[in-house]
C-alpha positions in Angstrom: 28.4 -5.0 -22.0 26.3 -2.2 -22.2 24.3 -1.6 -19.0 20.6 -2.2 -20.1 19.3 -5.3 -18.4 20.8 -8.8 -20.0 19.0 -11.8 -19.9 20.1 -15.6 -19.0 22.0 -16.6 -22.0 23.6 -13.7 -22.1 24.8 -13.9 -18.6 25.9 -17.8 -19.9 28.1 -17.0 -22.2 30.3 -13.9 -20.4 29.9 -15.9 -17.1 31.5 -19.5 -19.2 35.0 -17.3 -19.5 35.4 -15.4 -16.1 34.3 -18.5 -14.2 37.6 -20.1 -15.9 39.6 -17.3 -15.5 38.8 -17.0 -11.6 39.8 -20.4 -11.1 35.9 -21.8 -10.1 35.4 -24.2 -13.3 37.7 -25.7 -15.9 35.9 -23.7 -18.1 32.5 -26.0 -19.3 29.1 -25.4 -20.0 27.2 -22.5 -17.8 23.5 -22.4 -17.0 21.7 -19.9 -15.2 18.2 -18.9 -14.2 16.6 -16.1 -12.6 16.1 -16.8 -8.9 13.2 -15.6 -7.1 12.7 -12.9 -5.1 14.9 -10.2 -4.5 13.3 -6.4 -5.0 16.5 -4.7 -5.2 19.3 -6.5 -6.6 18.6 -8.9 -9.6 19.5 -12.8 -8.5 20.5 -15.9 -10.4 21.2 -19.2 -10.3 24.4 -20.6 -11.9 25.2 -24.2 -12.4 28.6 -24.7 -13.7 30.8 -27.4 -13.5 28.8 -29.9 -11.3 28.5 -27.1 -8.8 25.6 -24.6 -8.0 26.4 -20.9 -7.4 24.3 -17.6 -6.7 25.1 -14.5 -9.0 23.8 -10.9 -7.3 24.6 -8.2 -9.3 23.6 -4.5 -9.5 20.8 -3.6 -11.5 21.0 -1.3 -14.6 20.1 2.6 -14.8 20.3 5.9 -12.4 20.7 4.2 -8.8 20.3 6.0 -5.8 23.1 7.0 -3.7 24.0 4.3 -1.0 21.8 1.9 -2.7 22.2 -1.7 -4.4 25.8 -2.0 -2.7 26.9 -5.3 -3.6 29.9 -4.5 -2.9 29.1 -4.3 1.0 27.1 -7.2 0.7 30.0 -9.3 -0.2 32.3 -7.8 2.4 30.4 -8.4 5.2 29.0 -12.4 4.4 33.1 -13.0 4.1 34.1 -11.2 7.4 30.9 -13.4 9.1 32.4 -17.0 7.7 33.2 -18.8 10.7 30.8 -16.8 13.1 27.4 -17.3 15.1 25.8 -15.4 12.3 25.7 -18.7 9.2 26.3 -16.6 6.1 26.7 -18.8 2.7 30.5 -18.9 1.1 31.6 -16.0 -0.9 33.5 -17.2 -4.1 34.3 -14.0 -5.8 33.7 -10.3 -6.4 33.5 -8.1 -9.5 33.6 -4.3 -9.6 34.0 -4.2 -13.0 31.1 -2.9 -14.8 32.3 -4.0 -18.5 31.8 -7.2 -17.8 27.9 -8.0 -16.8 27.2 -4.3 -17.0 26.9 -3.8 -13.5 29.2 -5.2 -10.6 28.8 -8.7 -9.1 29.1 -11.2 -6.4 29.0 -15.0 -6.7 28.4 -16.8 -3.9 27.3 -20.3 -2.9 23.8 -22.5 -3.7 22.5 -22.9 -0.1 20.3 -26.3 -0.3 17.7 -25.8 2.8 14.3 -23.7 3.4 12.8 -20.3 2.6 9.6 -19.5 4.2 7.7 -16.8 3.3 5.1 -16.6 5.8 5.6 -15.9 9.0 2.9 -17.6 10.3 4.2 -20.6 8.6 1.1 -22.5 7.8 3.4 -25.4 6.5 4.5 -26.5 10.1 3.0 -27.4 13.0 3.2 -25.9 16.3 6.4 -26.9 18.0 8.0 -26.5 15.3 7.0 -22.9 14.6 8.1 -22.5 18.4 11.0 -23.5 17.1 12.2 -21.9 13.8 10.9 -18.2 15.8 14.1 -19.1 18.8 16.4 -19.7 16.1 15.2 -16.7 14.0 15.7 -14.7 17.7 19.4 -16.8 18.3 20.7 -15.6 15.4 19.9 -11.9 15.2 20.9 -11.8 18.8 24.4 -13.5 17.6 24.9 -10.6 14.7 24.4 -8.2 17.3 27.2 -9.3 19.5 29.2 -9.6 16.7 33.0 -8.3 17.6 33.2 -5.9 15.2 37.0 -5.4 15.5 37.4 -9.1 15.5 35.6 -9.5 12.3 37.7 -6.6 10.9 34.4 -4.4 10.0 35.5 -1.6 12.4 35.3 0.5 9.7 31.8 -0.8 7.8 30.0 2.1 9.1 30.1 5.5 11.3 29.9 4.6 15.2 26.9 6.2 17.0 24.0 8.7 15.3 22.4 5.8 13.5 19.0 6.5 13.5 19.9 10.0 13.5 21.5 9.4 10.0 18.7 6.7 8.4 16.2 9.4 9.3 18.3 12.0 7.0 18.9 9.5 4.5 15.3 7.9 3.9 13.7 11.8 4.4 15.4 13.4 1.9 15.4 10.5 -0.5 11.2 9.9 0.3 11.4 14.3 -0.4 13.2 13.7 -3.5 11.5 11.3 -5.4 8.7 12.3 -8.6 6.3 9.5 -7.5 3.8 10.6 -4.5 4.5 9.7 -0.6 1.4 10.7 1.7 0.4 12.6 4.7 1.4 10.6 7.2 5.1 9.6 6.0 5.9 13.7 5.8 4.2 13.6 9.6 7.3 11.4 10.2 9.9 13.1 8.3 8.8 16.0 10.6 8.5 14.3 13.7 11.3 11.2 13.8 14.3 13.8 13.8 12.8 15.7 16.9 12.5 12.5 19.1 15.7 11.1 18.7 17.0 8.0 21.2 20.3 9.0 22.8 23.3 7.1 23.8 22.7 4.2 21.0 25.3 1.3 20.7 27.0 0.7 17.6 27.1 -3.0 16.6 26.6 -4.7 13.1 23.5 -4.6 12.0 21.7 -6.3 8.7 18.8 -4.0 8.5 17.0 -6.3 6.3 16.0 -9.5 8.9 13.0 -11.3 8.6 12.3 -14.7 8.5 12.2 -15.0 4.3 15.7 -13.4 4.0 16.7 -16.8 6.1 17.5 -20.0 4.3 16.9 -23.1 6.9 18.1 -26.5 6.9 16.2 -28.7 5.4 14.4 -30.4 7.8 15.6 -28.9 11.1 15.1 -25.6 13.2 18.1 -24.3 11.9 19.6 -21.4 9.9 22.3 -22.2 7.6 22.2 -18.0 6.0 21.1 -15.3 6.7 20.9 -13.1 2.8 20.5 -10.3 1.3 22.5 -8.2 3.7 22.9 -4.7 1.0 21.6 -2.6 4.2 23.9 -3.6 6.8 26.0 -0.9 8.5 27.1 -0.2 11.8 24.3 0.7 13.6 21.7 0.6 16.5 21.0 -3.1 17.5 17.9 -2.3 19.2 16.7 -0.2 15.2 17.6 -3.4 13.7 15.6 -5.3 16.3 12.3 -3.1 15.6 12.6 -4.0 11.9 12.5 -7.5 12.4 9.2 -6.6 14.9 7.2 -5.1 12.5 6.1 -8.5 12.0 4.3 -8.5 15.2 2.4 -5.3 14.3 1.5 -5.4 10.2 -1.0 -7.6 9.0 -0.6 -10.9 6.8 -2.9 -8.7 4.0 -0.8 -5.6 4.4 3.2 -7.2 4.3 4.4 -10.3 5.5 3.1 -9.8 9.2 1.3 -11.8 12.1 0.1 -8.9 13.1 -3.7 -9.6 14.5 -3.5 -13.9 14.5 -3.6 -15.7 17.7 -0.2 -16.1 17.9 -0.3 -18.5 21.1 -2.7 -20.9 19.1 -0.1 -20.8 16.0 3.0 -21.4 18.8 4.5 -18.7 18.0 5.9 -16.2 20.6 4.0 -12.8 21.0 5.8 -9.5 21.0 6.7 -9.0 24.5 7.8 -12.6 24.6 10.4 -12.7 21.5 11.7 -9.1 23.3 12.6 -10.7 26.4 14.7 -13.8 24.5 16.4 -11.4 23.0 17.1 -9.7 26.0 17.7 -12.5 27.7 20.4 -13.3 25.1 21.7 -9.5 24.4 21.4 -8.1 28.3 19.5 -5.2 25.5 15.7 -4.1 25.9 14.4 -1.4 24.3 11.9 -0.3 27.3 10.0 2.9 26.5 12.1 3.4 23.1 10.5 0.2 21.5 7.5 2.8 20.0 9.7 5.1 18.5 12.1 2.4 17.0 9.0 1.1 15.5 7.6 4.4 14.0 11.0 4.7 12.6 11.4 1.5 11.4 8.1 1.5 9.5 8.8 4.8 8.2 12.1 3.2 6.5 10.6 0.3 5.1 8.1 3.0 3.5 10.9 4.8 1.9 12.0 1.7 1.0 8.8 0.6 -0.7 8.2 4.4 -2.2 11.6 3.9 -4.2 10.8 0.3 -5.3 7.7 2.7 -6.8 9.6 5.1 -7.9 12.0 2.3 -10.1 8.8 1.1 -11.0 7.4 4.3 -12.4 11.0 4.4 -13.8 11.0 1.2 -15.4 14.2 -0.3 -13.8 12.6 -2.2 -11.1 14.4 -6.0 -10.5 10.7 -7.7 -10.0 7.9 -7.9 -11.6 5.8 -7.3 -8.5 7.4 -3.6 -7.9 3.8 -2.2 -8.7 2.0 -3.9 -6.2 5.0 -3.5 -4.1 5.2 -0.2 -3.9 2.2 0.3 -3.5 2.3 -0.7 0.5 4.7 2.6 1.3 1.5 4.6 2.0 -0.3 1.9 4.4 3.5 1.2 6.3 3.8 5.0 6.9 0.4 5.0 8.4 1.3 2.5 10.6 4.5 4.7 11.4 2.6 8.0 12.3 0.0 4.8 14.7 3.7 4.0 16.5 4.4 7.7 17.0 1.0 8.9 18.4 1.9 5.9 21.2 5.2 6.7 21.8 4.3 10.6 22.8 1.1 8.8 24.8 3.3 6.7 26.9 5.9 9.9 27.2 2.9 12.3 29.0 
């Protein structure tokens, strides 16, 4: 099959044989529908043989080096099965691009809740507090996974995570044909000059946030962490700060809770949330918190600039890619503000 975009009916026909050949079904009819969400890897809901599955595949067209790594997503979730980090069960991986145009994997479909707005307007104050506590528990558990024990000691390089990320995303941003703003250029220059020293090496998610979690239908319990495309071995405090951006970003810019009355909502404030994590892991970012936030806002801006590039090239997976890419500049501005606060604190 060619590498251009394929529709659900084409997927159904090809998957019917593949699912039978791999023993996942007896070869009956297959129904495929597009799942909402996911700017990066096209994602589908598959119904076949009385069961539901999720298919994730690389997008078609030229790809940025290291992006859309569905093979890594499959590997890390397979490795975490049975750990304190809840993940869906992996079913099959296919690296042959001839079948569906690009590599893909299949995993179980989780029946649960997904929340998009971190203010959780659909819940009450007590349940909001419980969900934030559970969300903190899961990221703390992730950052305590024994990488040797789960077979992920070679999942990334040890040490220098932030330095490599700064270099990678800076280079990629400068290579884009879509314009980047002045704040982004300042961060590209500033971040390498203030790198944290002696960073730990643990398994990191790279995109840990509320809407990448599947929750139990009625309990404040995560049943699956999704979207592991950016996962690697890295600095757990940098990973925490990516998650912590929500406390700085306003709801009108991105999926954030910045500026909201958190006490009234029952959501822990930034300091309280960091203390929960420190209590569970023994790690605290201390004076480096503003640097880690600046780094993550820069990285998020770089990712969104990449989405803007794919929208310009016509290869974006999501229909709202243009609007999403337009948020890159304002996030870079927030990142530069964090960088300035960090410098003031160092005086």
